[in-house]
DNA sequence: CATACAGACATAAAC
DNA sequence: TGTCTGTATG
């Protein structure tokens, strides 16, 4: 294709990036500035204009969705299949390398991938085995610790215990866990990255091969890379490959998951010849929205610096709604969304964004009342559902008998008379002999240490698996899945469960068979399709729920909203303690990340943006009174407009039991008052009557105060 | 072995 | 306050 036409639709900065000469490139891409477009066009440019062979290009992303989108768009652009072009997630690419070089990486040939639930189950067992107190060291926390170490590229013997008993114990569990994984032939997500890094680091010939092969590395969302991912990239780039990385320090919101924004600076340091290009022209939002976002993020320090602008119109002001409580907030959102839909717009163009998942509930209730279809992001994904994981565990055992987590999972599912005691005997045997549970079970059966009934049950289980293995050896993948799901007794097991609950599970199992039927195994891999499929299930857990066909309002956290855009956005719960979240408020770094999260939220909106907060919010069964978020104060006043409910005479009254007594003279709920010392505020509740009457007032500056009416001398406003 | 109940837990979540 | 998990129980 004509190289000129690749550059033609781009703006000058995009063009500069796409056609950059042979130098490392760092693209600072603001929200909505055409980041994916630049990556896609860069690849097309390399192939069409620079004559780079597709197999010399490696492109890395963080999600499968981004990888798939990139590949499709490249193929559309260059009108060519891209078989030899490696595009994938860090984990997917690491997995690919480890499958090819499993021996050099010290892995078993049929190794399986643990997802984070599997990892936690495994850890629970290891913690018991090494005799660490489960209550003092909850598996969740140990898991967090281990993963954090792996993100940093640290093995147990690299970690300093800092003379701290707790750390020493964690390190001990980490080491034992590593051991157990190696024996079982399983590998968690962090381990994929760690091993892939070590593979290259310790095998000069392999490293040399890939360094020569990949003359061009492209990385998306570079601000989200963690330490080990960065190290891996650097190793792979060597001295001769040209890295082209795209990121935005202002949208770095995953520090808690190991992401290191500093990698942007390290990159400039390690590749001094780097060309830094800023994409600041925005194609998504109105000028008002961008100006607001710019103003908020300007409060952060140590930015690389960037200012979004648009050629488009100013647009509407940003509307701020001070809700009375969380139900009022939800009602407001629903009313405005109804108006939006009545004006002939799509509900799917509307997003309700919030800081934490617990906030979704009230919106769901309000939407349900209004009979407005909605979709909540998050929650269990297809391959994470219990019944699916049961089925996968059988398949994994067929592929690898030593897979202990899978053994534990299904040894008595469906129940077949192998109780907790029997499993304990097997576990002890495994620990004593240093073998997998499968081998231990074999030994236990042979040694005749169990009661006859238990022994027969274990025998039957071992037999079942051998039989499954034999049965499916020559079947097509979907027939294998179908066979295992039936013969294992899973289908029958769920069919017997309470009617609709079980029925859904049976349906999901059927769906798994369809997924297997539609699965296209990697044509370059000589592994059995089943092993490919199992890896796919672990690496790509699938969509949250079957995509809603209906035109739905979108509900999601700010984190899940990253990368998306909506015509109408409600950014809700802008209260101190909620957003910014209480747990980040006292830490300057944490606070800056909250601010970036706010920036991400603001920049999701294309045309209209509403910000709301509730003066009173019921959370975990308790009423909380918060002041408006500091982020609201960081918005330039000339861009905003306060919303007052149009037809409302007085503010909505939500009856509390204490309100059955009338309000003390004039001090109705929602009434604005002034106090000599505390300044202005709003009445949000009252108790008692006569001389003892007290009111709860939410003051703008000092928060909420309970005042005795007789003494407070409140002035009505 | 299915159900009931008590107790823990509640920031964000891709691979 | 509501949900989820592990365990007690009939």
mmCIF file with all atom_site columns, N, CA and C in Angstrom, chain A residues 132-164:
data_model
loop_
_atom_site.group_PDB
_atom_site.id
_atom_site.type_symbol
_atom_site.label_atom_id
_atom_site.label_alt_id
_atom_site.label_comp_id
_atom_site.label_asym_id
_atom_site.label_entity_id
_atom_site.label_seq_id
_atom_site.pdbx_PDB_ins_code
_atom_site.Cartn_x
_atom_site.Cartn_y
_atom_site.Cartn_z
_atom_site.occupancy
_atom_site.B_iso_or_equiv
_atom_site.pdbx_formal_charge
_atom_site.auth_seq_id
_atom_site.auth_comp_id
_atom_site.auth_asym_id
_atom_site.auth_atom_id
_atom_site.pdbx_PDB_model_num
ATOM 1  N N  . UNK A 1 132 ? 2.342  -22.430 59.338 1.00 0.00 ? 132 UNK A N  1
ATOM 2  C CA . UNK A 1 132 ? 2.175  -21.015 59.667 1.00 0.00 ? 132 UNK A CA 1
ATOM 3  C C  . UNK A 1 132 ? 0.711  -20.795 60.053 1.00 0.00 ? 132 UNK A C  1
ATOM 4  N N  . UNK A 1 133 ? 0.504  -19.945 61.028 1.00 0.00 ? 133 UNK A N  1
ATOM 5  C CA . UNK A 1 133 ? -0.854 -19.726 61.509 1.00 0.00 ? 133 UNK A CA 1
ATOM 6  C C  . UNK A 1 133 ? -1.702 -18.984 60.474 1.00 0.00 ? 133 UNK A C  1
ATOM 7  N N  . UNK A 1 134 ? -2.764 -19.655 60.063 1.00 0.00 ? 134 UNK A N  1
ATOM 8  C CA . UNK A 1 134 ? -3.621 -19.132 59.003 1.00 0.00 ? 134 UNK A CA 1
ATOM 9  C C  . UNK A 1 134 ? -4.327 -17.839 59.404 1.00 0.00 ? 134 UNK A C  1
ATOM 10 N N  . UNK A 1 135 ? -4.576 -17.703 60.690 1.00 0.00 ? 135 UNK A N  1
ATOM 11 C CA . UNK A 1 135 ? -5.286 -16.509 61.135 1.00 0.00 ? 135 UNK A CA 1
ATOM 12 C C  . UNK A 1 135 ? -4.370 -15.297 61.177 1.00 0.00 ? 135 UNK A C  1
ATOM 13 N N  . UNK A 1 136 ? -3.115 -15.581 61.500 1.00 0.00 ? 136 UNK A N  1
ATOM 14 C CA . UNK A 1 136 ? -2.160 -14.485 61.563 1.00 0.00 ? 136 UNK A CA 1
ATOM 15 C C  . UNK A 1 136 ? -1.691 -14.080 60.160 1.00 0.00 ? 136 UNK A C  1
ATOM 16 N N  . UNK A 1 137 ? -1.676 -15.050 59.282 1.00 0.00 ? 137 UNK A N  1
ATOM 17 C CA . UNK A 1 137 ? -1.249 -14.800 57.905 1.00 0.00 ? 137 UNK A CA 1
ATOM 18 C C  . UNK A 1 137 ? -2.337 -15.255 56.937 1.00 0.00 ? 137 UNK A C  1
ATOM 19 N N  . UNK A 1 138 ? -3.362 -14.447 56.760 1.00 0.00 ? 138 UNK A N  1
ATOM 20 C CA . UNK A 1 138 ? -4.467 -14.846 55.883 1.00 0.00 ? 138 UNK A CA 1
ATOM 21 C C  . UNK A 1 138 ? -3.978 -15.028 54.453 1.00 0.00 ? 138 UNK A C  1
ATOM 22 N N  . UNK A 1 139 ? -4.455 -16.087 53.786 1.00 0.00 ? 139 UNK A N  1
ATOM 23 C CA . UNK A 1 139 ? -4.016 -16.371 52.421 1.00 0.00 ? 139 UNK A CA 1
ATOM 24 C C  . UNK A 1 139 ? -4.074 -15.142 51.515 1.00 0.00 ? 139 UNK A C  1
ATOM 25 N N  . UNK A 1 140 ? -5.113 -14.336 51.671 1.00 0.00 ? 140 UNK A N  1
ATOM 26 C CA . UNK A 1 140 ? -5.232 -13.119 50.853 1.00 0.00 ? 140 UNK A CA 1
ATOM 27 C C  . UNK A 1 140 ? -4.014 -12.215 50.972 1.00 0.00 ? 140 UNK A C  1
ATOM 28 N N  . UNK A 1 141 ? -3.574 -12.041 52.218 1.00 0.00 ? 141 UNK A N  1
ATOM 29 C CA . UNK A 1 141 ? -2.445 -11.133 52.426 1.00 0.00 ? 141 UNK A CA 1
ATOM 30 C C  . UNK A 1 141 ? -1.142 -11.736 51.939 1.00 0.00 ? 141 UNK A C  1
ATOM 31 N N  . UNK A 1 142 ? -0.992 -13.036 52.164 1.00 0.00 ? 142 UNK A N  1
ATOM 32 C CA . UNK A 1 142 ? 0.216  -13.701 51.692 1.00 0.00 ? 142 UNK A CA 1
ATOM 33 C C  . UNK A 1 142 ? 0.271  -13.642 50.170 1.00 0.00 ? 142 UNK A C  1
ATOM 34 N N  . UNK A 1 143 ? -0.885 -13.839 49.565 1.00 0.00 ? 143 UNK A N  1
ATOM 35 C CA . UNK A 1 143 ? -0.975 -13.777 48.111 1.00 0.00 ? 143 UNK A CA 1
ATOM 36 C C  . UNK A 1 143 ? -0.554 -12.392 47.615 1.00 0.00 ? 143 UNK A C  1
ATOM 37 N N  . UNK A 1 144 ? -1.061 -11.392 48.293 1.00 0.00 ? 144 UNK A N  1
ATOM 38 C CA . UNK A 1 144 ? -0.723 -10.006 47.939 1.00 0.00 ? 144 UNK A CA 1
ATOM 39 C C  . UNK A 1 144 ? 0.782  -9.784  48.038 1.00 0.00 ? 144 UNK A C  1
ATOM 40 N N  . UNK A 1 145 ? 1.337  -10.274 49.125 1.00 0.00 ? 145 UNK A N  1
ATOM 41 C CA . UNK A 1 145 ? 2.779  -10.134 49.346 1.00 0.00 ? 145 UNK A CA 1
ATOM 42 C C  . UNK A 1 145 ? 3.577  -10.815 48.231 1.00 0.00 ? 145 UNK A C  1
ATOM 43 N N  . UNK A 1 146 ? 3.249  -12.064 47.965 1.00 0.00 ? 146 UNK A N  1
ATOM 44 C CA . UNK A 1 146 ? 3.999  -12.821 46.961 1.00 0.00 ? 146 UNK A CA 1
ATOM 45 C C  . UNK A 1 146 ? 3.898  -12.163 45.591 1.00 0.00 ? 146 UNK A C  1
ATOM 46 N N  . UNK A 1 147 ? 2.678  -11.768 45.229 1.00 0.00 ? 147 UNK A N  1
ATOM 47 C CA . UNK A 1 147 ? 2.510  -11.141 43.920 1.00 0.00 ? 147 UNK A CA 1
ATOM 48 C C  . UNK A 1 147 ? 3.272  -9.827  43.822 1.00 0.00 ? 147 UNK A C  1
ATOM 49 N N  . UNK A 1 148 ? 3.281  -9.081  44.918 1.00 0.00 ? 148 UNK A N  1
ATOM 50 C CA . UNK A 1 148 ? 4.024  -7.815  44.905 1.00 0.00 ? 148 UNK A CA 1
ATOM 51 C C  . UNK A 1 148 ? 5.511  -8.091  44.691 1.00 0.00 ? 148 UNK A C  1
ATOM 52 N N  . UNK A 1 149 ? 6.027  -9.153  45.321 1.00 0.00 ? 149 UNK A N  1
ATOM 53 C CA . UNK A 1 149 ? 7.437  -9.504  45.129 1.00 0.00 ? 149 UNK A CA 1
ATOM 54 C C  . UNK A 1 149 ? 7.696  -9.892  43.681 1.00 0.00 ? 149 UNK A C  1
ATOM 55 N N  . UNK A 1 150 ? 6.800  -10.694 43.132 1.00 0.00 ? 150 UNK A N  1
ATOM 56 C CA . UNK A 1 150 ? 6.986  -11.134 41.745 1.00 0.00 ? 150 UNK A CA 1
ATOM 57 C C  . UNK A 1 150 ? 6.921  -9.960  40.785 1.00 0.00 ? 150 UNK A C  1
ATOM 58 N N  . UNK A 1 151 ? 6.024  -9.008  41.045 1.00 0.00 ? 151 UNK A N  1
ATOM 59 C CA . UNK A 1 151 ? 5.948  -7.808  40.199 1.00 0.00 ? 151 UNK A CA 1
ATOM 60 C C  . UNK A 1 151 ? 7.287  -7.082  40.174 1.00 0.00 ? 151 UNK A C  1
ATOM 61 N N  . UNK A 1 152 ? 8.004  -7.179  41.289 1.00 0.00 ? 152 UNK A N  1
ATOM 62 C CA . UNK A 1 152 ? 9.287  -6.502  41.383 1.00 0.00 ? 152 UNK A CA 1
ATOM 63 C C  . UNK A 1 152 ? 10.435 -7.403  40.909 1.00 0.00 ? 152 UNK A C  1
ATOM 64 N N  . UNK A 1 153 ? 10.093 -8.603  40.508 1.00 0.00 ? 153 UNK A N  1
ATOM 65 C CA . UNK A 1 153 ? 11.103 -9.521  39.999 1.00 0.00 ? 153 UNK A CA 1
ATOM 66 C C  . UNK A 1 153 ? 11.890 -10.235 41.085 1.00 0.00 ? 153 UNK A C  1
ATOM 67 N N  . UNK A 1 154 ? 11.321 -10.326 42.278 1.00 0.00 ? 154 UNK A N  1
ATOM 68 C CA . UNK A 1 154 ? 12.072 -10.888 43.400 1.00 0.00 ? 154 UNK A CA 1
ATOM 69 C C  . UNK A 1 154 ? 11.682 -12.329 43.732 1.00 0.00 ? 154 UNK A C  1
ATOM 70 N N  . UNK A 1 155 ? 12.692 -13.167 43.874 1.00 0.00 ? 155 UNK A N  1
ATOM 71 C CA . UNK A 1 155 ? 12.543 -14.533 44.361 1.00 0.00 ? 155 UNK A CA 1
ATOM 72 C C  . UNK A 1 155 ? 12.715 -14.514 45.879 1.00 0.00 ? 155 UNK A C  1
ATOM 73 N N  . UNK A 1 156 ? 12.285 -15.592 46.575 1.00 0.00 ? 156 UNK A N  1
ATOM 74 C CA . UNK A 1 156 ? 12.371 -15.578 48.040 1.00 0.00 ? 156 UNK A CA 1
ATOM 75 C C  . UNK A 1 156 ? 13.759 -15.209 48.562 1.00 0.00 ? 156 UNK A C  1
ATOM 76 N N  . UNK A 1 157 ? 14.812 -15.723 47.932 1.00 0.00 ? 157 UNK A N  1
ATOM 77 C CA . UNK A 1 157 ? 16.153 -15.452 48.470 1.00 0.00 ? 157 UNK A CA 1
ATOM 78 C C  . UNK A 1 157 ? 16.671 -14.056 48.126 1.00 0.00 ? 157 UNK A C  1
ATOM 79 N N  . UNK A 1 158 ? 15.877 -13.304 47.368 1.00 0.00 ? 158 UNK A N  1
ATOM 80 C CA . UNK A 1 158 ? 16.263 -11.917 47.105 1.00 0.00 ? 158 UNK A CA 1
ATOM 81 C C  . UNK A 1 158 ? 15.702 -10.972 48.149 1.00 0.00 ? 158 UNK A C  1
ATOM 82 N N  . UNK A 1 159 ? 14.733 -11.478 48.911 1.00 0.00 ? 159 UNK A N  1
ATOM 83 C CA . UNK A 1 159 ? 13.986 -10.555 49.762 1.00 0.00 ? 159 UNK A CA 1
ATOM 84 C C  . UNK A 1 159 ? 14.623 -10.434 51.131 1.00 0.00 ? 159 UNK A C  1
ATOM 85 N N  . UNK A 1 160 ? 14.754 -9.203  51.556 1.00 0.00 ? 160 UNK A N  1
ATOM 86 C CA . UNK A 1 160 ? 15.283 -8.897  52.871 1.00 0.00 ? 160 UNK A CA 1
ATOM 87 C C  . UNK A 1 160 ? 14.140 -9.008  53.877 1.00 0.00 ? 160 UNK A C  1
ATOM 88 N N  . UNK A 1 161 ? 14.350 -9.789  54.938 1.00 0.00 ? 161 UNK A N  1
ATOM 89 C CA . UNK A 1 161 ? 13.267 -9.916  55.918 1.00 0.00 ? 161 UNK A CA 1
ATOM 90 C C  . UNK A 1 161 ? 13.233 -8.725  56.882 1.00 0.00 ? 161 UNK A C  1
ATOM 91 N N  . UNK A 1 162 ? 14.198 -7.837  56.727 1.00 0.00 ? 162 UNK A N  1
ATOM 92 C CA . UNK A 1 162 ? 14.248 -6.623  57.537 1.00 0.00 ? 162 UNK A CA 1
ATOM 93 C C  . UNK A 1 162 ? 14.173 -6.927  59.035 1.00 0.00 ? 162 UNK A C  1
ATOM 94 N N  . UNK A 1 163 ? 14.632 -8.113  59.399 1.00 0.00 ? 163 UNK A N  1
ATOM 95 C CA . UNK A 1 163 ? 14.611 -8.521  60.799 1.00 0.00 ? 163 UNK A CA 1
ATOM 96 C C  . UNK A 1 163 ? 13.209 -8.634  61.374 1.00 0.00 ? 163 UNK A C  1
ATOM 97 N N  . UNK A 1 164 ? 12.249 -8.792  60.486 1.00 0.00 ? 164 UNK A N  1
ATOM 98 C CA . UNK A 1 164 ? 10.848 -8.740  60.862 1.00 0.00 ? 164 UNK A CA 1
ATOM 99 C C  . UNK A 1 164 ? 10.246 -10.150 60.782 1.00 0.00 ? 164 UNK A C  1
#
